[in-house]
PDB file of C-alpha atoms and ligand atoms in Angstrom:
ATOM      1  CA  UNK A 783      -5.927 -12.900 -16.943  1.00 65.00           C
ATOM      2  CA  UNK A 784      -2.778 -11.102 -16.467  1.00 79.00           C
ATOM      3  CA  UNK A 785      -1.546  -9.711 -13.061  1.00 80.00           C
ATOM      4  CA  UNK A 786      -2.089  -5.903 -13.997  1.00 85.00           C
ATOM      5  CA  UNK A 787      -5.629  -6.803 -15.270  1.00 86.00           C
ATOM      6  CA  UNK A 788      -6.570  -8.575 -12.124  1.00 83.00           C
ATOM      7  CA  UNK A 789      -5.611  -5.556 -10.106  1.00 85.00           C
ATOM      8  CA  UNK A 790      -7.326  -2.798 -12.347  1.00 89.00           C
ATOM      9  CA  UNK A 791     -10.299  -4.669 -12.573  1.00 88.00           C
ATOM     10  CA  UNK A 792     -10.154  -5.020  -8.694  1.00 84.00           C
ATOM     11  CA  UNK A 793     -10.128  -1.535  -7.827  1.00 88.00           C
ATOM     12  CA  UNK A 794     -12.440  -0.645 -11.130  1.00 90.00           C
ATOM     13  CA  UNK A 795     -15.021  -2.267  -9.278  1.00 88.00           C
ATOM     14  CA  UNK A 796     -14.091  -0.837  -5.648  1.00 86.00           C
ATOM     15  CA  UNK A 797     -16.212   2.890  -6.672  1.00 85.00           C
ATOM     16  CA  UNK A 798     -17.490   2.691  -3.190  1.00 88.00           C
ATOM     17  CA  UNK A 799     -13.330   2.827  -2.187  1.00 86.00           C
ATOM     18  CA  UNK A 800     -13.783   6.489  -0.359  1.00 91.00           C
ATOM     19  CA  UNK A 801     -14.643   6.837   3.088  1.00 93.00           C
ATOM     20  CA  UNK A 802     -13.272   8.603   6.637  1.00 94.00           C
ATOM     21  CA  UNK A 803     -11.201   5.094   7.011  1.00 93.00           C
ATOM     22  CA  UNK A 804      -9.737   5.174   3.913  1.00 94.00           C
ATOM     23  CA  UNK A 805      -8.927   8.976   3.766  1.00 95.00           C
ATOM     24  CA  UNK A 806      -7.993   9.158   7.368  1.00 96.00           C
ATOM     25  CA  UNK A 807      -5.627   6.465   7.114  1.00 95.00           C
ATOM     26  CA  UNK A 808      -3.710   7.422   3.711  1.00 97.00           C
ATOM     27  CA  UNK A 809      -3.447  10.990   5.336  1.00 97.00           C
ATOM     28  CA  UNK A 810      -2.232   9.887   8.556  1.00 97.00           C
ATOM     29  CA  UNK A 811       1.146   9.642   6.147  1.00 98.00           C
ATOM     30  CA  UNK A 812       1.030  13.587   6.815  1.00 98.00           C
ATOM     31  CA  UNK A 813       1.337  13.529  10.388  1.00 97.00           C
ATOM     32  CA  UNK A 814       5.200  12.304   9.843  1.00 97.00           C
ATOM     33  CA  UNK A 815       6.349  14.152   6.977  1.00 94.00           C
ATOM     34  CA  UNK A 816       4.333  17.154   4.831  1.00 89.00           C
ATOM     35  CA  UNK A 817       5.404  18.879   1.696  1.00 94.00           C
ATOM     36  CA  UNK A 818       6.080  22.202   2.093  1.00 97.00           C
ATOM     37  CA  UNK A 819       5.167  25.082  -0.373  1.00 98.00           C
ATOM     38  CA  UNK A 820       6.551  25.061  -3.649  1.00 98.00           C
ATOM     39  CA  UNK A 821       7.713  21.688  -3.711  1.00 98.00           C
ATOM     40  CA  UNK A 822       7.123  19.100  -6.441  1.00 98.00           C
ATOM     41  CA  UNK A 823       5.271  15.999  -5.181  1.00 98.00           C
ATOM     42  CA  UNK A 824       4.417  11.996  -6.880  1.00 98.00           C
ATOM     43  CA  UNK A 825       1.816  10.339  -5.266  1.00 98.00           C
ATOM     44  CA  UNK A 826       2.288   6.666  -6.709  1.00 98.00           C
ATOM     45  CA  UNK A 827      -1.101   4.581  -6.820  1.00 98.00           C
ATOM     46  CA  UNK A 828      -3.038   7.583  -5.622  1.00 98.00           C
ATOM     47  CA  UNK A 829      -6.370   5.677  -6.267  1.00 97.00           C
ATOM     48  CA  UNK A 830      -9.123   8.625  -4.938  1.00 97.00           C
ATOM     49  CA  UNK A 831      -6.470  11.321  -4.328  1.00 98.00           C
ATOM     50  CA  UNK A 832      -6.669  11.742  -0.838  1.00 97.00           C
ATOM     51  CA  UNK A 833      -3.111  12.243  -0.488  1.00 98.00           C
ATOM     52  CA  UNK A 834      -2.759  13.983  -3.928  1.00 98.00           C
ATOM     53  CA  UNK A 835      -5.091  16.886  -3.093  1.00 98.00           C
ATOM     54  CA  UNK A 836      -3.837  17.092   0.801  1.00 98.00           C
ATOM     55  CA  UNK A 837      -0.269  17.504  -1.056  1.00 98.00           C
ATOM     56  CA  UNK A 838      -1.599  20.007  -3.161  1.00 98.00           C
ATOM     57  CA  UNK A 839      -3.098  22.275  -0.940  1.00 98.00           C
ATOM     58  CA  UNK A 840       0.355  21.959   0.884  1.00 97.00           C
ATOM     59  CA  UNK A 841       2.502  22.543  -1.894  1.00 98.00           C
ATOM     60  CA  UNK A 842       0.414  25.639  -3.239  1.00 98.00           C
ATOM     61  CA  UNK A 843      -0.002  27.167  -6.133  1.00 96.00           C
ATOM     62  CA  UNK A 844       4.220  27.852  -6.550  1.00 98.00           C
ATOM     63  CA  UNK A 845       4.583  23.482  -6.301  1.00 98.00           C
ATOM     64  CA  UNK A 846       2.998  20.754  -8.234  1.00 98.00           C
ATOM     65  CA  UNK A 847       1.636  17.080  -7.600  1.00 98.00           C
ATOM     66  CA  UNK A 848       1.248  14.639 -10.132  1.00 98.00           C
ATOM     67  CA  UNK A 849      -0.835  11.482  -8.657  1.00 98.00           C
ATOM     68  CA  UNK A 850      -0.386   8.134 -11.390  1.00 98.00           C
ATOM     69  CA  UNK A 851      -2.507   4.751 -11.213  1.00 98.00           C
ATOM     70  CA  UNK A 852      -3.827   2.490 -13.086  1.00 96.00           C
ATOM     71  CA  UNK A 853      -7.970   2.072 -12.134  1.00 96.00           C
ATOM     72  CA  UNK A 854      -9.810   4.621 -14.714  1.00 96.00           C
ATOM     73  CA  UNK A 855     -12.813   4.578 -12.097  1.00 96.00           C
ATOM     74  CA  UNK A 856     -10.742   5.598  -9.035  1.00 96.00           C
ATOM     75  CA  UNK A 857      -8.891   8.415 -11.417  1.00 97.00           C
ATOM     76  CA  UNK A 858     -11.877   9.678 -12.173  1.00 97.00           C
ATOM     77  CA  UNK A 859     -13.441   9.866  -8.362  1.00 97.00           C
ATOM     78  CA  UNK A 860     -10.466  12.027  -7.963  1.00 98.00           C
ATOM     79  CA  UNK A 861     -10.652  14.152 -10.929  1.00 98.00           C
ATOM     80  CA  UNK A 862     -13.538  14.885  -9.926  1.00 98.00           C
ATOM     81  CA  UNK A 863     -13.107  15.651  -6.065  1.00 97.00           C
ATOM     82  CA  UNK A 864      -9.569  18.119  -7.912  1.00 98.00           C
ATOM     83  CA  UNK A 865     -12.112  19.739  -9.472  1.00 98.00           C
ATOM     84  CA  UNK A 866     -14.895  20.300  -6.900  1.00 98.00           C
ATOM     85  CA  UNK A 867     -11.903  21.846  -4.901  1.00 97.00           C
ATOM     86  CA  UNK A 868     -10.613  24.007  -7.573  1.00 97.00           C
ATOM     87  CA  UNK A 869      -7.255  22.957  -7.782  1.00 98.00           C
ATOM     88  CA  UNK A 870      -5.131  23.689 -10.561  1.00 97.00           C
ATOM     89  CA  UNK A 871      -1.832  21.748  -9.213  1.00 98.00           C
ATOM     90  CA  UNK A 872      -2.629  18.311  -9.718  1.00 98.00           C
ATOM     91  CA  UNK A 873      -2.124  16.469 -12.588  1.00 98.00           C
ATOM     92  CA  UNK A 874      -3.591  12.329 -12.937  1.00 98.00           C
ATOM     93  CA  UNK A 875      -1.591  10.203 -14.830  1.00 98.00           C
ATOM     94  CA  UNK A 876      -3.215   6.908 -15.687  1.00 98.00           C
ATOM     95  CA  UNK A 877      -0.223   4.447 -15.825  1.00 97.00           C
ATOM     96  CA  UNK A 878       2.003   1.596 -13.960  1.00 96.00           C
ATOM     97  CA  UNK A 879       4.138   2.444 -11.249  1.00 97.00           C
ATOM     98  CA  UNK A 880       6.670   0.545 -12.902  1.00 95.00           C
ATOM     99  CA  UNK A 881       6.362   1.873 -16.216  1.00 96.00           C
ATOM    100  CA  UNK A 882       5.976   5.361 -15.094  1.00 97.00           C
ATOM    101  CA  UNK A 883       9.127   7.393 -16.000  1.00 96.00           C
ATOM    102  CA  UNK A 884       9.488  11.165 -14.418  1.00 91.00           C
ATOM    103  CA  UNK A 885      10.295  14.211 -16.743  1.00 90.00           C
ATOM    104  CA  UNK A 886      11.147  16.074 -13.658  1.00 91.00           C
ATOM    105  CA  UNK A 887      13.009  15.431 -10.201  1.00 96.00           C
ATOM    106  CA  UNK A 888      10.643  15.670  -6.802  1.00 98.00           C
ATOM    107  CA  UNK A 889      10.827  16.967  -3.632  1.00 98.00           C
ATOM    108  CA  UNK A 890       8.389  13.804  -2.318  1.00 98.00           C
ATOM    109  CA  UNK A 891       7.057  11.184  -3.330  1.00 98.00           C
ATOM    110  CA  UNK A 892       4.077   9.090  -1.216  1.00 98.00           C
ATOM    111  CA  UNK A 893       2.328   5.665  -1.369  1.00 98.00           C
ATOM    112  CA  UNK A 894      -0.116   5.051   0.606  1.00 98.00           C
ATOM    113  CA  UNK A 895      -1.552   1.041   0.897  1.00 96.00           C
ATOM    114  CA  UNK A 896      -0.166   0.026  -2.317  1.00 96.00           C
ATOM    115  CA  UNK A 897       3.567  -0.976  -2.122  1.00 97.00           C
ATOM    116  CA  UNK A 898       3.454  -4.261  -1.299  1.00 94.00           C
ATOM    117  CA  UNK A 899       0.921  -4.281  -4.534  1.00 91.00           C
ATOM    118  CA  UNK A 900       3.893  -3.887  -6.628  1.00 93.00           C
ATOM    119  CA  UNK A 901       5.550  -7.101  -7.410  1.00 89.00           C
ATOM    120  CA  UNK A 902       8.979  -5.589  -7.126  1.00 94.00           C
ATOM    121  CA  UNK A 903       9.128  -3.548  -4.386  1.00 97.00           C
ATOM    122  CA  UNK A 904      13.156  -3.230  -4.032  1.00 98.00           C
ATOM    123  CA  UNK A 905      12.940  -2.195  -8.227  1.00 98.00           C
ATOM    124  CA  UNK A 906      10.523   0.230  -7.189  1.00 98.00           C
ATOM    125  CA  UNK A 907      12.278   2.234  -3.945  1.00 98.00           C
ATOM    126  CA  UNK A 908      15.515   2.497  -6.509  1.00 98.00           C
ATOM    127  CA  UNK A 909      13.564   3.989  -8.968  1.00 98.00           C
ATOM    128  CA  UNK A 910      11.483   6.388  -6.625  1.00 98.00           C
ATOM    129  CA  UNK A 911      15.238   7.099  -5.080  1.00 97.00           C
ATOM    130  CA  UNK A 912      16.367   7.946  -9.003  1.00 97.00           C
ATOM    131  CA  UNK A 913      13.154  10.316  -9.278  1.00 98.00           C
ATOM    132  CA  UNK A 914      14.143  11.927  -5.761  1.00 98.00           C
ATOM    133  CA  UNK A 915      16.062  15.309  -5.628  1.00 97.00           C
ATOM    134  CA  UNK A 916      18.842  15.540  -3.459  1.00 96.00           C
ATOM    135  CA  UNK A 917      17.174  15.560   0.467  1.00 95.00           C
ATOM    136  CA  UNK A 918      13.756  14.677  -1.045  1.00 97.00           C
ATOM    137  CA  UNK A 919      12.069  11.696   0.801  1.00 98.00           C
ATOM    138  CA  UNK A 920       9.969   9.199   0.505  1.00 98.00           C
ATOM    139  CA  UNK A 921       6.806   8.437   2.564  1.00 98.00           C
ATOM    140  CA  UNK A 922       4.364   5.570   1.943  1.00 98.00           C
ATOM    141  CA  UNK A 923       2.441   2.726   4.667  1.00 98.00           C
ATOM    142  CA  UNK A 924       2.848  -0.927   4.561  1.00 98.00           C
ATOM    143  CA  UNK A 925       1.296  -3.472   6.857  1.00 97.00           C
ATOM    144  CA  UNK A 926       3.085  -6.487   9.493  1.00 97.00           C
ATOM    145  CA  UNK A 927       3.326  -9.293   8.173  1.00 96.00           C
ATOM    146  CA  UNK A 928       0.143 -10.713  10.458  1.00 93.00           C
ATOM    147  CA  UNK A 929      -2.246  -7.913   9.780  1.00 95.00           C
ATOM    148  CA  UNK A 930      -5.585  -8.863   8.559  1.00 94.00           C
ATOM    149  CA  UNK A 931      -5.350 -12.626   9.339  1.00 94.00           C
ATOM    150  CA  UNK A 932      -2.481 -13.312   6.914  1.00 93.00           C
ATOM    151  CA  UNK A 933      -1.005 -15.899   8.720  1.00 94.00           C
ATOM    152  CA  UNK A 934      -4.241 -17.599   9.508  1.00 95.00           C
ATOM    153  CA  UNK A 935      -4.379 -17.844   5.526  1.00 94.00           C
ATOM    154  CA  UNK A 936      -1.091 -18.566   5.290  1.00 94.00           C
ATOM    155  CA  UNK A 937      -1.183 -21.486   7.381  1.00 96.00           C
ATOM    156  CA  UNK A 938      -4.413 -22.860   6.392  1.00 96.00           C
ATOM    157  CA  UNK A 939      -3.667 -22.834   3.266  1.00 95.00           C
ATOM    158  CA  UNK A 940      -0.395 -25.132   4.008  1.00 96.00           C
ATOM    159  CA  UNK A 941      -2.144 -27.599   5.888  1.00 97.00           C
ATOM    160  CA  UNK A 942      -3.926 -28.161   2.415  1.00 97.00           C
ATOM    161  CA  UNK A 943      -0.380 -28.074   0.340  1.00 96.00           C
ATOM    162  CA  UNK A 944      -0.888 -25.088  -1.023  1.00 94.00           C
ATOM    163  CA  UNK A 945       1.778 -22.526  -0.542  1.00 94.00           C
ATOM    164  CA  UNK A 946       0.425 -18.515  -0.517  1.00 92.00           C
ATOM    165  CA  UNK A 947       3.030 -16.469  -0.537  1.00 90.00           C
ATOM    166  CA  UNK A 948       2.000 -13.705   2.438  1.00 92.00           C
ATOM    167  CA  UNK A 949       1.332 -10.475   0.718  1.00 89.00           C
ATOM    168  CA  UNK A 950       2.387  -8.343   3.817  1.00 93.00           C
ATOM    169  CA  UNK A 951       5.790 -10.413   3.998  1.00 94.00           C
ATOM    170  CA  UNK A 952       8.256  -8.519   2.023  1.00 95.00           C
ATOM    171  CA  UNK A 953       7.616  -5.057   3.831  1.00 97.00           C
ATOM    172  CA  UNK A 954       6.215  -6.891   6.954  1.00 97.00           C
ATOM    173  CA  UNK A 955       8.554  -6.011   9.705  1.00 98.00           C
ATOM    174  CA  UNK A 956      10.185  -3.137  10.745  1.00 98.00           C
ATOM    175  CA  UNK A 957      13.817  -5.133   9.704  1.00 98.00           C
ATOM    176  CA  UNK A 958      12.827  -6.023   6.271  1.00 98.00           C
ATOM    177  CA  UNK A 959      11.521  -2.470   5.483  1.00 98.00           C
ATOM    178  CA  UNK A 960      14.902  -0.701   6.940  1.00 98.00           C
ATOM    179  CA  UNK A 961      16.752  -3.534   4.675  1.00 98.00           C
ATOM    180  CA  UNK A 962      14.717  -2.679   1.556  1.00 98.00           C
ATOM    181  CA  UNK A 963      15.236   0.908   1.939  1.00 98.00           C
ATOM    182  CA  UNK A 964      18.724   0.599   2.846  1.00 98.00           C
ATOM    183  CA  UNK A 965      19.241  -1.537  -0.265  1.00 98.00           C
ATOM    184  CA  UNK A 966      17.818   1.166  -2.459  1.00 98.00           C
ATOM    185  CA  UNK A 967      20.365   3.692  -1.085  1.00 97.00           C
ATOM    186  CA  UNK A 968      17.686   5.833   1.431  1.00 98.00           C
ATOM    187  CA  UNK A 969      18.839   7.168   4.699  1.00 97.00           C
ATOM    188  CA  UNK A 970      17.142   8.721   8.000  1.00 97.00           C
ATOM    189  CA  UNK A 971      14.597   5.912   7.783  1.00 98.00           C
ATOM    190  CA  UNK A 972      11.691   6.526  10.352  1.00 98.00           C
ATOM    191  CA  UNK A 973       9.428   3.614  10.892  1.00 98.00           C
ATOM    192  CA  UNK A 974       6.352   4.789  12.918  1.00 98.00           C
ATOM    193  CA  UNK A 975       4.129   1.866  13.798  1.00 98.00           C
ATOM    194  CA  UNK A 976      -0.058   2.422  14.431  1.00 98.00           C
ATOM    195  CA  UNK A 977      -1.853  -0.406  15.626  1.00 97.00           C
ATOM    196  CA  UNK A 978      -5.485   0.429  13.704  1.00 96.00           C
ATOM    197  CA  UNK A 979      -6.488  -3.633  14.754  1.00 96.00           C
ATOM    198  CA  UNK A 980      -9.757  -4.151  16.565  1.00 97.00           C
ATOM    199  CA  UNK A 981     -11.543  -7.161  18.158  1.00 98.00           C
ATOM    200  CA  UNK A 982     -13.703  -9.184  15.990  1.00 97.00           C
ATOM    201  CA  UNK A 983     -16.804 -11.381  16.517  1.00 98.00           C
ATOM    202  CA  UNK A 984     -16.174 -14.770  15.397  1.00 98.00           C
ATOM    203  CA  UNK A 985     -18.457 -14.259  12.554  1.00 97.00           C
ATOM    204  CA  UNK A 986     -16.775 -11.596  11.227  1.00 96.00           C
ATOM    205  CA  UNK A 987     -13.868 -12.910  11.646  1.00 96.00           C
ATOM    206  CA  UNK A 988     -14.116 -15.741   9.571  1.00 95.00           C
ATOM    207  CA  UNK A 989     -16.062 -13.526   6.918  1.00 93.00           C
ATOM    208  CA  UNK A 990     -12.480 -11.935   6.731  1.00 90.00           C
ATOM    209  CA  UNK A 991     -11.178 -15.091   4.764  1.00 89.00           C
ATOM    210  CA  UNK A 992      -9.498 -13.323   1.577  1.00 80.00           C
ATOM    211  CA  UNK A 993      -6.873 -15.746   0.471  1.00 75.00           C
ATOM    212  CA  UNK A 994      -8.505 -16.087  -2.837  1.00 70.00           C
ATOM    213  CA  UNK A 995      -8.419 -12.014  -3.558  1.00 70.00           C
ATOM    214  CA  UNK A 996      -4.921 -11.527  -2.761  1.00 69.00           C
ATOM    215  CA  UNK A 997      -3.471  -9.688  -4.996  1.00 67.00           C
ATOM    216  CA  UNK A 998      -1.036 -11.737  -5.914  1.00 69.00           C
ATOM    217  CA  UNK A 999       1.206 -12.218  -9.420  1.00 71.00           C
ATOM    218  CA  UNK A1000       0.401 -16.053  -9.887  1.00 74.00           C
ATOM    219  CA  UNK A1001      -1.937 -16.551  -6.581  1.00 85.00           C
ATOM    220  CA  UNK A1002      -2.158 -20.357  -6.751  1.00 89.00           C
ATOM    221  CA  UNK A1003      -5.972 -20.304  -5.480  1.00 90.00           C
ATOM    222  CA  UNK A1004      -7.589 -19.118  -8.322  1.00 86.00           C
ATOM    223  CA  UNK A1005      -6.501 -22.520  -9.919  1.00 87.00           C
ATOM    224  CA  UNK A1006      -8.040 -24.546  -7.515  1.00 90.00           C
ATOM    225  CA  UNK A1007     -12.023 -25.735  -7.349  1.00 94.00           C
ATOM    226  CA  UNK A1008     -14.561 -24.313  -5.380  1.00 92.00           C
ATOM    227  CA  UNK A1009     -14.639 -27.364  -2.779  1.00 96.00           C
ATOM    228  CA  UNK A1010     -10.770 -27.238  -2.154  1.00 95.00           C
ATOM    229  CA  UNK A1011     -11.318 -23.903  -1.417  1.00 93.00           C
ATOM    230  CA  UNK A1012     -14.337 -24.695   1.046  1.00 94.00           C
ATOM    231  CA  UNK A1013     -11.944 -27.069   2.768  1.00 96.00           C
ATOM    232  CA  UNK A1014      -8.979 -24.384   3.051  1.00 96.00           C
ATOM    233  CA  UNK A1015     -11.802 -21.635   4.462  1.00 95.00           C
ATOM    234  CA  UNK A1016     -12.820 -24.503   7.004  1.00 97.00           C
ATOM    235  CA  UNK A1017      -9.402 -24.638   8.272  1.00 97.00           C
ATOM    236  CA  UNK A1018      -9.374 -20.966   8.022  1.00 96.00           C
ATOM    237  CA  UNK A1019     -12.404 -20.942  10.270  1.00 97.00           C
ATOM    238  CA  UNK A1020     -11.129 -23.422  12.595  1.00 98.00           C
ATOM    239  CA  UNK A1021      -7.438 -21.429  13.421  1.00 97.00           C
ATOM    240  CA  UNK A1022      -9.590 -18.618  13.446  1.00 97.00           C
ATOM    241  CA  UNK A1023     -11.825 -20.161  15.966  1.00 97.00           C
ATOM    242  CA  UNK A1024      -8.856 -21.165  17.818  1.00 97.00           C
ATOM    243  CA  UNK A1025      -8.187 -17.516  19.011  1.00 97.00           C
ATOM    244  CA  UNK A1026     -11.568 -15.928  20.363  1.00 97.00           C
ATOM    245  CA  UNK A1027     -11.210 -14.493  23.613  1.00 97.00           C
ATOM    246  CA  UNK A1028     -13.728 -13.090  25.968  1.00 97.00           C
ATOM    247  CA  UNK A1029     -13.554  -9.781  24.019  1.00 97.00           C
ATOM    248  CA  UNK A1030     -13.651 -11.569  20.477  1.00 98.00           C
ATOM    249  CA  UNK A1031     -11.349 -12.396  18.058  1.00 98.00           C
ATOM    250  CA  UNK A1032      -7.912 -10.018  17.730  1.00 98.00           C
ATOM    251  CA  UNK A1033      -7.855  -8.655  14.522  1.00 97.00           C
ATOM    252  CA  UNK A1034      -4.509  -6.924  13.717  1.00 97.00           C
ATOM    253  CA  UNK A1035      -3.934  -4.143  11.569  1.00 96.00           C
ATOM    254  CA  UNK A1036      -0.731  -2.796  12.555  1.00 98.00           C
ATOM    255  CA  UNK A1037       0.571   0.167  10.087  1.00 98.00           C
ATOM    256  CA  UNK A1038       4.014   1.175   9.517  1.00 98.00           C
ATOM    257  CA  UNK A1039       4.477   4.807   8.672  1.00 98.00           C
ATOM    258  CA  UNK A1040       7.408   4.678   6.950  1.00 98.00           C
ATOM    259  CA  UNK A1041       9.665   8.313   5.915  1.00 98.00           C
ATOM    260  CA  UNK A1042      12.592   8.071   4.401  1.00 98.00           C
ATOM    261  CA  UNK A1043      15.187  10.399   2.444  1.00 98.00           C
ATOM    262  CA  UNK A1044      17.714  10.549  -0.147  1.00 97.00           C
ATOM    263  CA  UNK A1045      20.525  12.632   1.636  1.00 94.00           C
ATOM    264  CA  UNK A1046      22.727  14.573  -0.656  1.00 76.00           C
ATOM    265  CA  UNK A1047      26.325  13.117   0.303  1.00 65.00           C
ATOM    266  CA  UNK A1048      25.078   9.678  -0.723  1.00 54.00           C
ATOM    267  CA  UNK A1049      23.530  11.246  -3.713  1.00 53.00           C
ATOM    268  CA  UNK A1050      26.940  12.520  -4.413  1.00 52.00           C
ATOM    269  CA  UNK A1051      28.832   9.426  -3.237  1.00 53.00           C
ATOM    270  CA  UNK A1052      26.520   6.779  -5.451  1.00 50.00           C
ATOM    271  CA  UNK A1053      26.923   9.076  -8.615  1.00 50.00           C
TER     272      UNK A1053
HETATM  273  C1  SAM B 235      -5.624   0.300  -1.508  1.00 59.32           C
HETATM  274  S1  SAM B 235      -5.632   1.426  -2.860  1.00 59.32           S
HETATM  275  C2  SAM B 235      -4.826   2.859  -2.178  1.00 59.32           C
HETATM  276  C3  SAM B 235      -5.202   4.127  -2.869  1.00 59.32           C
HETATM  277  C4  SAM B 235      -4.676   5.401  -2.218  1.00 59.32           C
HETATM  278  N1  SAM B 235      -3.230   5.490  -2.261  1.00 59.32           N
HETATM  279  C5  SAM B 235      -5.176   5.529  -0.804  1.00 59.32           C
HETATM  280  O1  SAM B 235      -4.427   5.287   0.144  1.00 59.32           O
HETATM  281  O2  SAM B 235      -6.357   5.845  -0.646  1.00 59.32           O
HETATM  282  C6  SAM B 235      -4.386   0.736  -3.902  1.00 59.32           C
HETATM  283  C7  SAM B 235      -4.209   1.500  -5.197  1.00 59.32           C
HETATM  284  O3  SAM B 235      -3.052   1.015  -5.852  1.00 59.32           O
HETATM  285  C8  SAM B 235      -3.275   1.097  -7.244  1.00 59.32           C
HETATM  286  N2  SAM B 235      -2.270   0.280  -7.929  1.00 59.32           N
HETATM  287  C9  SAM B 235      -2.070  -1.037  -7.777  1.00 59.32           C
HETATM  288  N3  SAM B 235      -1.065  -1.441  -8.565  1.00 59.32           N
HETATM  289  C10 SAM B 235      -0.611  -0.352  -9.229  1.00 59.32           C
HETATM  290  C11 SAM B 235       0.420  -0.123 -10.181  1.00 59.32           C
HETATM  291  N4  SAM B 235       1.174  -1.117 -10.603  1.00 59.32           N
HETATM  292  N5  SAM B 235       0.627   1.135 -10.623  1.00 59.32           N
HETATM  293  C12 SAM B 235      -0.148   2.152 -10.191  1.00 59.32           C
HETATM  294  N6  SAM B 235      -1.151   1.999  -9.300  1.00 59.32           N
HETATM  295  C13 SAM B 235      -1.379   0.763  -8.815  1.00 59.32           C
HETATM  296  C14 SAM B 235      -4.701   0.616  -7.367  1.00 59.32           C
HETATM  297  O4  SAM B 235      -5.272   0.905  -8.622  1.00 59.32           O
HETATM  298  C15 SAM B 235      -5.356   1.349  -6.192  1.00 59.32           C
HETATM  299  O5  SAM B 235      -5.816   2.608  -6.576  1.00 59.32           O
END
């Protein structure tokens, strides 16, 4: 199965995806940087529409948001939720992030957990820059590189010769994402980190083994058998083991807020 298909039937199946995590932390992205009335607004991957309809109701009725993705089931949780609100500025696009090509310039554009989805992220901040107007900005959350375990899976995964390449890496420190976004030609880059993490018990802990779900382009784990799996997940377990503390096990889920913008000399400069 293709990449694309993996990750549409992923979320397809995630109907259950809404809930005061979810929302709270995709909205949090509005406690750095809000739309302001009138403006134009992309939310990329907008899954549910949390962000969409917050950005709508900012925006007004003078601004529009258009929210694109690519899970029918998630688009049509937050048709529905555009509707039970009565909106009339918010426009669902089912398509690729990549393949999605803007009629119109925007004042912002927001991702929320889904960038590092993307399997090129540096393509994808020059093209949100080329949708940008002049002192637009962009705003969207990615995780370090050791949030939910990922080194733990990482490494386990090694010990068994299997290299995973670590989802969270390419956007996983606050270096790498300034380099990115430099790259790609944005300024003023604010990196706000949150540290969401909590302790674990050891069972749930180990339940969070996930190395086979990563969403991945090529993820070499789906090609392997059920019992070298079983003997990556028991050195999963034992690394795992290997760091409960009184409290539990640490699990880390440290979110960077990231905001930045397309100032208007560079725009002019880069022309
Ligand atoms: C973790 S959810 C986040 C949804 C929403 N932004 C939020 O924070 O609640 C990831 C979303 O990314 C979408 N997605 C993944 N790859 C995509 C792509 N290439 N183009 C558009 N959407 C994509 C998924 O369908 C899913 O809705």
């Amino acid at each position: 199965m293709n990449y694309k298909q993996q990750v549409i039937d992923f979320y397809n199946a995630r109907t259950n995806y809404d809930n005061d995590v979810t929302r709270n932390r995709a909205i949090a992205l509005f406690d750095y940087t809000s739309a302001q009335p009138g403006q134009s607004v992309l939310d990329v991957a907008a899954g549910t529409g949390n962000i969409a309809i917050g950005a709508a109701k900012r925006v007004g009725a003078n601004g529009f948001v258009i929210g694109i993705d690519i899970a029918t089931e998630l688009l049509k949780i937050a048709q529905q939720k555009i509707q039970n609100e009565n909106l009339s500025n918010v426009q669902l696009i089912e398509v690729g992030a990549e393949v999605y090509e803007a009629s119109n310039q925007f004042d912002a554009i927001y991702c929320s957990y889904a960038i590092v989805l993307f399997p090129d992220i540096s393509a994808i901040l020059h093209k949100w820059y080329r949708f940008l107007k002049p002192d637009g900005f962009v705003a969207f959350t990615c995780s370090s590189e050791n949030s939910y375990f990922a080194l733990s899976i990482v490494e386990a995964c090694a010990k068994h010769g299997i290299t995973l390449p670590n989802l969270h890496e390419p956007l996983g420190t606050p270096t790498r994402i300034q380099h990115l976004l430099t790259q790609a030609n944005f300024s003023q880059i604010e990196i706000h980190p949150r540290q969401l993490g909590t302790y674990l018990t050891l069972e749930e802990a180990t339940s969070r083994w996930n190395g086979q779900f990563w969403l991945h382009q090529n993820n070499p784990l789906l090609e392997l058998e059920p019992e070298k799996i079983r003997q990556i997940k028991a050195s999963y377990d034992d690394a795992i083991a290997a760091l409960e503390r009184d409290r539990g096990v640490w699990h880390e889920e440290l979110i960077y807020y990231v905001v930045a913008r397309k100032i208007a000399e560079n725009f002019e400069f880069s022309r």
